[in-house]
Every structure is written in structure tokens, then in C-alpha cells.
Coordinates of N, CA, C and O in Angstrom, one line a residue:
M102 N 46.7 -132.0 -34.5 CA 48.1 -132.2 -34.7 C 48.5 -131.8 -36.1 O 47.8 -132.2 -37.0
Q103 N 49.5 -131.1 -36.3 CA 50.0 -130.7 -37.6 C 51.1 -131.6 -38.0 O 51.9 -132.1 -37.2
T104 N 51.2 -131.9 -39.3 CA 52.4 -132.7 -39.8 C 53.4 -131.8 -40.4 O 53.1 -130.7 -40.8
M105 N 54.6 -132.4 -40.6 CA 55.7 -131.6 -41.2 C 55.3 -131.3 -42.6 O 54.8 -132.1 -43.3
P106 N 55.6 -130.1 -43.1 CA 55.3 -129.7 -44.5 C 56.1 -130.6 -45.4 O 57.2 -131.0 -45.2
R107 N 55.4 -131.0 -46.5 CA 56.0 -131.9 -47.5 C 56.4 -131.1 -48.7 O 55.8 -130.0 -48.9
P108 N 57.4 -131.5 -49.4 CA 57.8 -130.8 -50.6 C 56.7 -130.8 -51.6 O 55.9 -131.7 -51.6
P109 N 56.6 -129.8 -52.5 CA 55.6 -129.8 -53.5 C 55.7 -131.0 -54.4 O 56.8 -131.5 -54.6
S110 N 54.6 -131.5 -54.9 CA 54.6 -132.7 -55.7 C 55.2 -132.6 -57.1 O 55.6 -133.6 -57.6
E111 N 55.2 -131.4 -57.6 CA 55.8 -131.3 -59.0 C 57.3 -131.3 -58.8 O 57.9 -130.9 -57.8
N112 N 58.0 -131.9 -59.8 CA 59.4 -132.1 -59.8 C 59.9 -133.0 -58.7 O 61.0 -132.9 -58.2
T113 N 59.1 -133.9 -58.2 CA 59.5 -134.9 -57.2 C 59.2 -136.2 -57.8 O 58.4 -136.4 -58.7
F114 N 59.9 -137.2 -57.3 CA 59.8 -138.6 -57.8 C 59.6 -139.5 -56.7 O 60.3 -139.4 -55.6
Q115 N 58.8 -140.6 -56.9 CA 58.7 -141.6 -55.8 C 59.8 -142.6 -56.1 O 59.9 -143.1 -57.2
V116 N 60.5 -143.0 -55.1 CA 61.6 -144.0 -55.2 C 61.3 -145.1 -54.2 O 60.9 -144.8 -53.0
T117 N 61.4 -146.3 -54.6 CA 61.2 -147.5 -53.8 C 62.4 -148.3 -53.7 O 63.0 -148.7 -54.7
F118 N 62.9 -148.6 -52.5 CA 64.0 -149.5 -52.3 C 63.9 -150.1 -50.9 O 63.2 -149.6 -50.0
K119 N 64.6 -151.2 -50.7 CA 64.6 -151.9 -49.4 C 65.8 -151.3 -48.6 O 66.8 -151.0 -49.1
I120 N 65.5 -151.2 -47.2 CA 66.5 -150.8 -46.3 C 66.6 -151.8 -45.1 O 65.5 -152.4 -44.8
P121 N 67.7 -151.9 -44.5 CA 67.8 -152.8 -43.3 C 66.9 -152.4 -42.2 O 66.6 -151.2 -42.0
D122 N 66.5 -153.4 -41.4 CA 65.6 -153.2 -40.2 C 66.2 -152.2 -39.3 O 65.5 -151.3 -38.7
A123 N 67.5 -152.2 -39.1 CA 68.2 -151.3 -38.2 C 68.0 -149.8 -38.7 O 67.9 -148.9 -37.8
W124 N 68.0 -149.6 -40.0 CA 67.7 -148.2 -40.4 C 66.3 -147.8 -40.1 O 66.1 -146.6 -39.8
I125 N 65.3 -148.7 -40.1 CA 64.0 -148.3 -39.8 C 63.9 -147.9 -38.3 O 63.3 -146.9 -38.0
K126 N 64.6 -148.7 -37.5 CA 64.6 -148.3 -36.1 C 65.3 -147.0 -35.8 O 64.8 -146.2 -35.1
M127 N 66.4 -146.7 -36.6 CA 67.1 -145.4 -36.4 C 66.2 -144.3 -36.9 O 66.1 -143.2 -36.3
A128 N 65.4 -144.5 -38.0 CA 64.5 -143.5 -38.5 C 63.4 -143.2 -37.6 O 63.0 -142.0 -37.4
D129 N 62.9 -144.2 -36.9 CA 61.8 -144.0 -35.9 C 62.4 -143.2 -34.7 O 61.7 -142.3 -34.2
E130 N 63.6 -143.5 -34.3 CA 64.2 -142.7 -33.2 C 64.5 -141.3 -33.6 O 64.2 -140.4 -32.8
L131 N 64.9 -141.1 -34.8 CA 65.2 -139.8 -35.4 C 63.9 -139.0 -35.4 O 63.9 -137.8 -35.0
A132 N 62.8 -139.6 -35.9 CA 61.5 -138.9 -36.1 C 61.1 -138.5 -34.7 O 60.6 -137.4 -34.5
A133 N 61.2 -139.4 -33.7 CA 60.8 -139.0 -32.3 C 61.6 -137.8 -31.8 O 61.1 -136.9 -31.1
S134 N 62.9 -137.8 -32.1 CA 63.7 -136.7 -31.6 C 63.5 -135.4 -32.3 O 63.8 -134.3 -31.8
M135 N 63.0 -135.5 -33.5 CA 62.7 -134.3 -34.3 C 61.3 -133.6 -34.0 O 61.1 -132.5 -34.3
A136 N 60.5 -134.4 -33.4 CA 59.1 -134.0 -33.1 C 59.1 -132.8 -32.1 O 59.9 -132.7 -31.2
V137 N 58.2 -131.9 -32.4 CA 58.0 -130.8 -31.4 C 56.5 -130.7 -31.1 O 55.7 -131.3 -31.9
P138 N 56.1 -130.1 -30.0 CA 54.7 -130.1 -29.6 C 53.9 -129.5 -30.7 O 54.2 -128.5 -31.3
G139 N 52.8 -130.3 -31.1 CA 51.9 -129.9 -32.1 C 52.3 -130.2 -33.5 O 51.5 -130.0 -34.5
V140 N 53.5 -130.8 -33.7 CA 53.9 -131.2 -35.1 C 54.3 -132.7 -35.1 O 55.2 -133.1 -34.3
T141 N 53.7 -133.5 -35.9 CA 54.1 -134.9 -36.0 C 55.2 -135.0 -37.1 O 55.0 -134.5 -38.2
I142 N 56.2 -135.7 -36.7 CA 57.3 -136.1 -37.7 C 57.2 -137.6 -37.9 O 57.3 -138.4 -37.0
T143 N 57.1 -138.0 -39.2 CA 56.9 -139.4 -39.5 C 58.3 -140.0 -39.8 O 59.3 -139.3 -40.0
R144 N 58.3 -141.3 -39.9 CA 59.5 -142.0 -40.3 C 59.9 -141.5 -41.7 O 61.1 -141.3 -41.9
T145 N 59.0 -141.3 -42.6 CA 59.3 -140.9 -43.9 C 59.9 -139.5 -43.9 O 60.9 -139.2 -44.6
D146 N 59.5 -138.6 -43.0 CA 60.1 -137.3 -42.9 C 61.5 -137.4 -42.4 O 62.4 -136.7 -42.9
A147 N 61.7 -138.3 -41.4 CA 63.1 -138.5 -40.9 C 64.0 -139.1 -42.0 O 65.2 -138.6 -42.2
L148 N 63.5 -140.1 -42.8 CA 64.3 -140.6 -43.8 C 64.6 -139.6 -44.9 O 65.7 -139.5 -45.5
R149 N 63.6 -138.8 -45.3 CA 63.8 -137.7 -46.3 C 64.9 -136.7 -45.8 O 65.7 -136.4 -46.6
A150 N 64.8 -136.3 -44.5 CA 65.8 -135.4 -44.0 C 67.2 -136.0 -44.0 O 68.2 -135.3 -44.4
A151 N 67.3 -137.3 -43.6 CA 68.6 -137.9 -43.6 C 69.2 -138.1 -45.0 O 70.4 -137.9 -45.2
L152 N 68.3 -138.4 -45.9 CA 68.8 -138.6 -47.3 C 69.2 -137.3 -47.9 O 70.3 -137.2 -48.5
A153 N 68.5 -136.2 -47.6 CA 68.9 -134.9 -48.1 C 70.2 -134.4 -47.5 O 71.1 -134.0 -48.2
E154 N 70.4 -134.6 -46.2 CA 71.6 -134.2 -45.5 C 72.8 -135.0 -46.0 O 73.9 -134.5 -46.3
G155 N 72.6 -136.3 -46.1 CA 73.6 -137.2 -46.6 C 74.0 -136.9 -48.0 O 75.2 -136.9 -48.4
L156 N 73.1 -136.7 -48.9 CA 73.4 -136.4 -50.3 C 74.1 -135.1 -50.4 O 75.1 -135.0 -51.2
E157 N 73.7 -134.1 -49.7 CA 74.4 -132.8 -49.7 C 75.8 -132.9 -49.2 O 76.8 -132.4 -49.9
R158 N 76.0 -133.7 -48.1 CA 77.4 -133.8 -47.6 C 78.3 -134.6 -48.6 O 79.4 -134.3 -48.9
M159 N 77.7 -135.7 -49.1 CA 78.5 -136.6 -50.0 C 78.8 -135.8 -51.3 O 79.9 -135.9 -51.9
H160 N 77.8 -135.1 -51.8 CA 78.0 -134.3 -53.0 C 79.2 -133.3 -52.8 O 80.0 -133.1 -53.7
A161 N 79.1 -132.6 -51.7 CA 80.2 -131.6 -51.4 C 81.6 -132.3 -51.3 O 82.5 -131.7 -51.8
E162 N 81.6 -133.4 -50.7 CA 82.9 -134.1 -50.6 C 83.4 -134.8 -51.8 O 84.5 -134.7 -52.2
K163 N 82.5 -135.5 -52.5 CA 82.8 -136.4 -53.6 C 82.8 -135.7 -55.0 O 83.6 -136.0 -55.9
V164 N 81.9 -134.7 -55.2 CA 81.7 -134.1 -56.5 C 82.4 -132.7 -56.5 O 83.2 -132.5 -57.3
K165 N 82.0 -131.9 -55.6 CA 82.5 -130.5 -55.5 C 84.0 -130.5 -55.1 O 84.8 -129.8 -55.7
G166 N 84.3 -131.4 -54.2 CA 85.7 -131.5 -53.8 C 86.6 -132.4 -54.6 O 87.7 -132.6 -54.3
A167 N 86.0 -133.0 -55.7 CA 86.8 -134.0 -56.5 C 87.9 -133.3 -57.2 O 87.7 -132.1 -57.7
K168 N 89.0 -133.9 -57.3 CA 90.1 -133.4 -58.1 C 89.8 -133.6 -59.6 O 89.3 -134.7 -59.9
P169 N 90.2 -132.7 -60.4 CA 90.0 -132.9 -61.9 C 90.8 -134.1 -62.4 O 91.9 -134.4 -61.9
R170 N 90.1 -134.9 -63.2 CA 90.8 -136.0 -63.8 C 91.7 -135.6 -65.0 O 91.4 -134.6 -65.6
G171 N 92.7 -136.4 -65.3 CA 93.5 -136.0 -66.4 C 95.0 -136.3 -66.1 O 95.3 -137.0 -65.1
K172 N 95.8 -135.6 -66.8 CA 97.3 -135.8 -66.6 C 97.7 -135.1 -65.3 O 97.2 -134.1 -64.9
R173 N 98.6 -135.8 -64.6 CA 99.1 -135.2 -63.3 C 100.5 -134.7 -63.5 O 101.3 -135.0 -64.2

């Protein structure tokens, strides 16, 4: 069985935080739905993908789409 490729270890950081039990269950379901024959997708893979997608979407909406501050 092959696992999902991991990002290279340089320029990456380990982050530790608590998440609700419901998120763990969602991550497990997401990992199962992402799996393909011969490739194992872990809970961590699913959480990493969800975090990346969410950060990209929020950054586009909140940062790139932000209106300039100042006089109106």
C-alpha cells in the first residue's frame, strides 16, 4: 500500500492544537472518501488538505478581496 506524498520537510512547521471530536469524525470520513485503490489517505492528510483549501479560500476572500483601508 502506498501513502499520499507528504510535503518536503524543509520550510514546514509542526503545529499542535486541539480540535472538536466532530472534526475528527469529519476528517476520517474525508480521508476515506479521498482514498483510491493502492493509496492510503490518513486523517492527517485529510486535515492538511482541508486546511490548505480553507486557508486559500479565506485568503482570497479576506485578504486579496479586502478593500483598502483609509479615507472613504
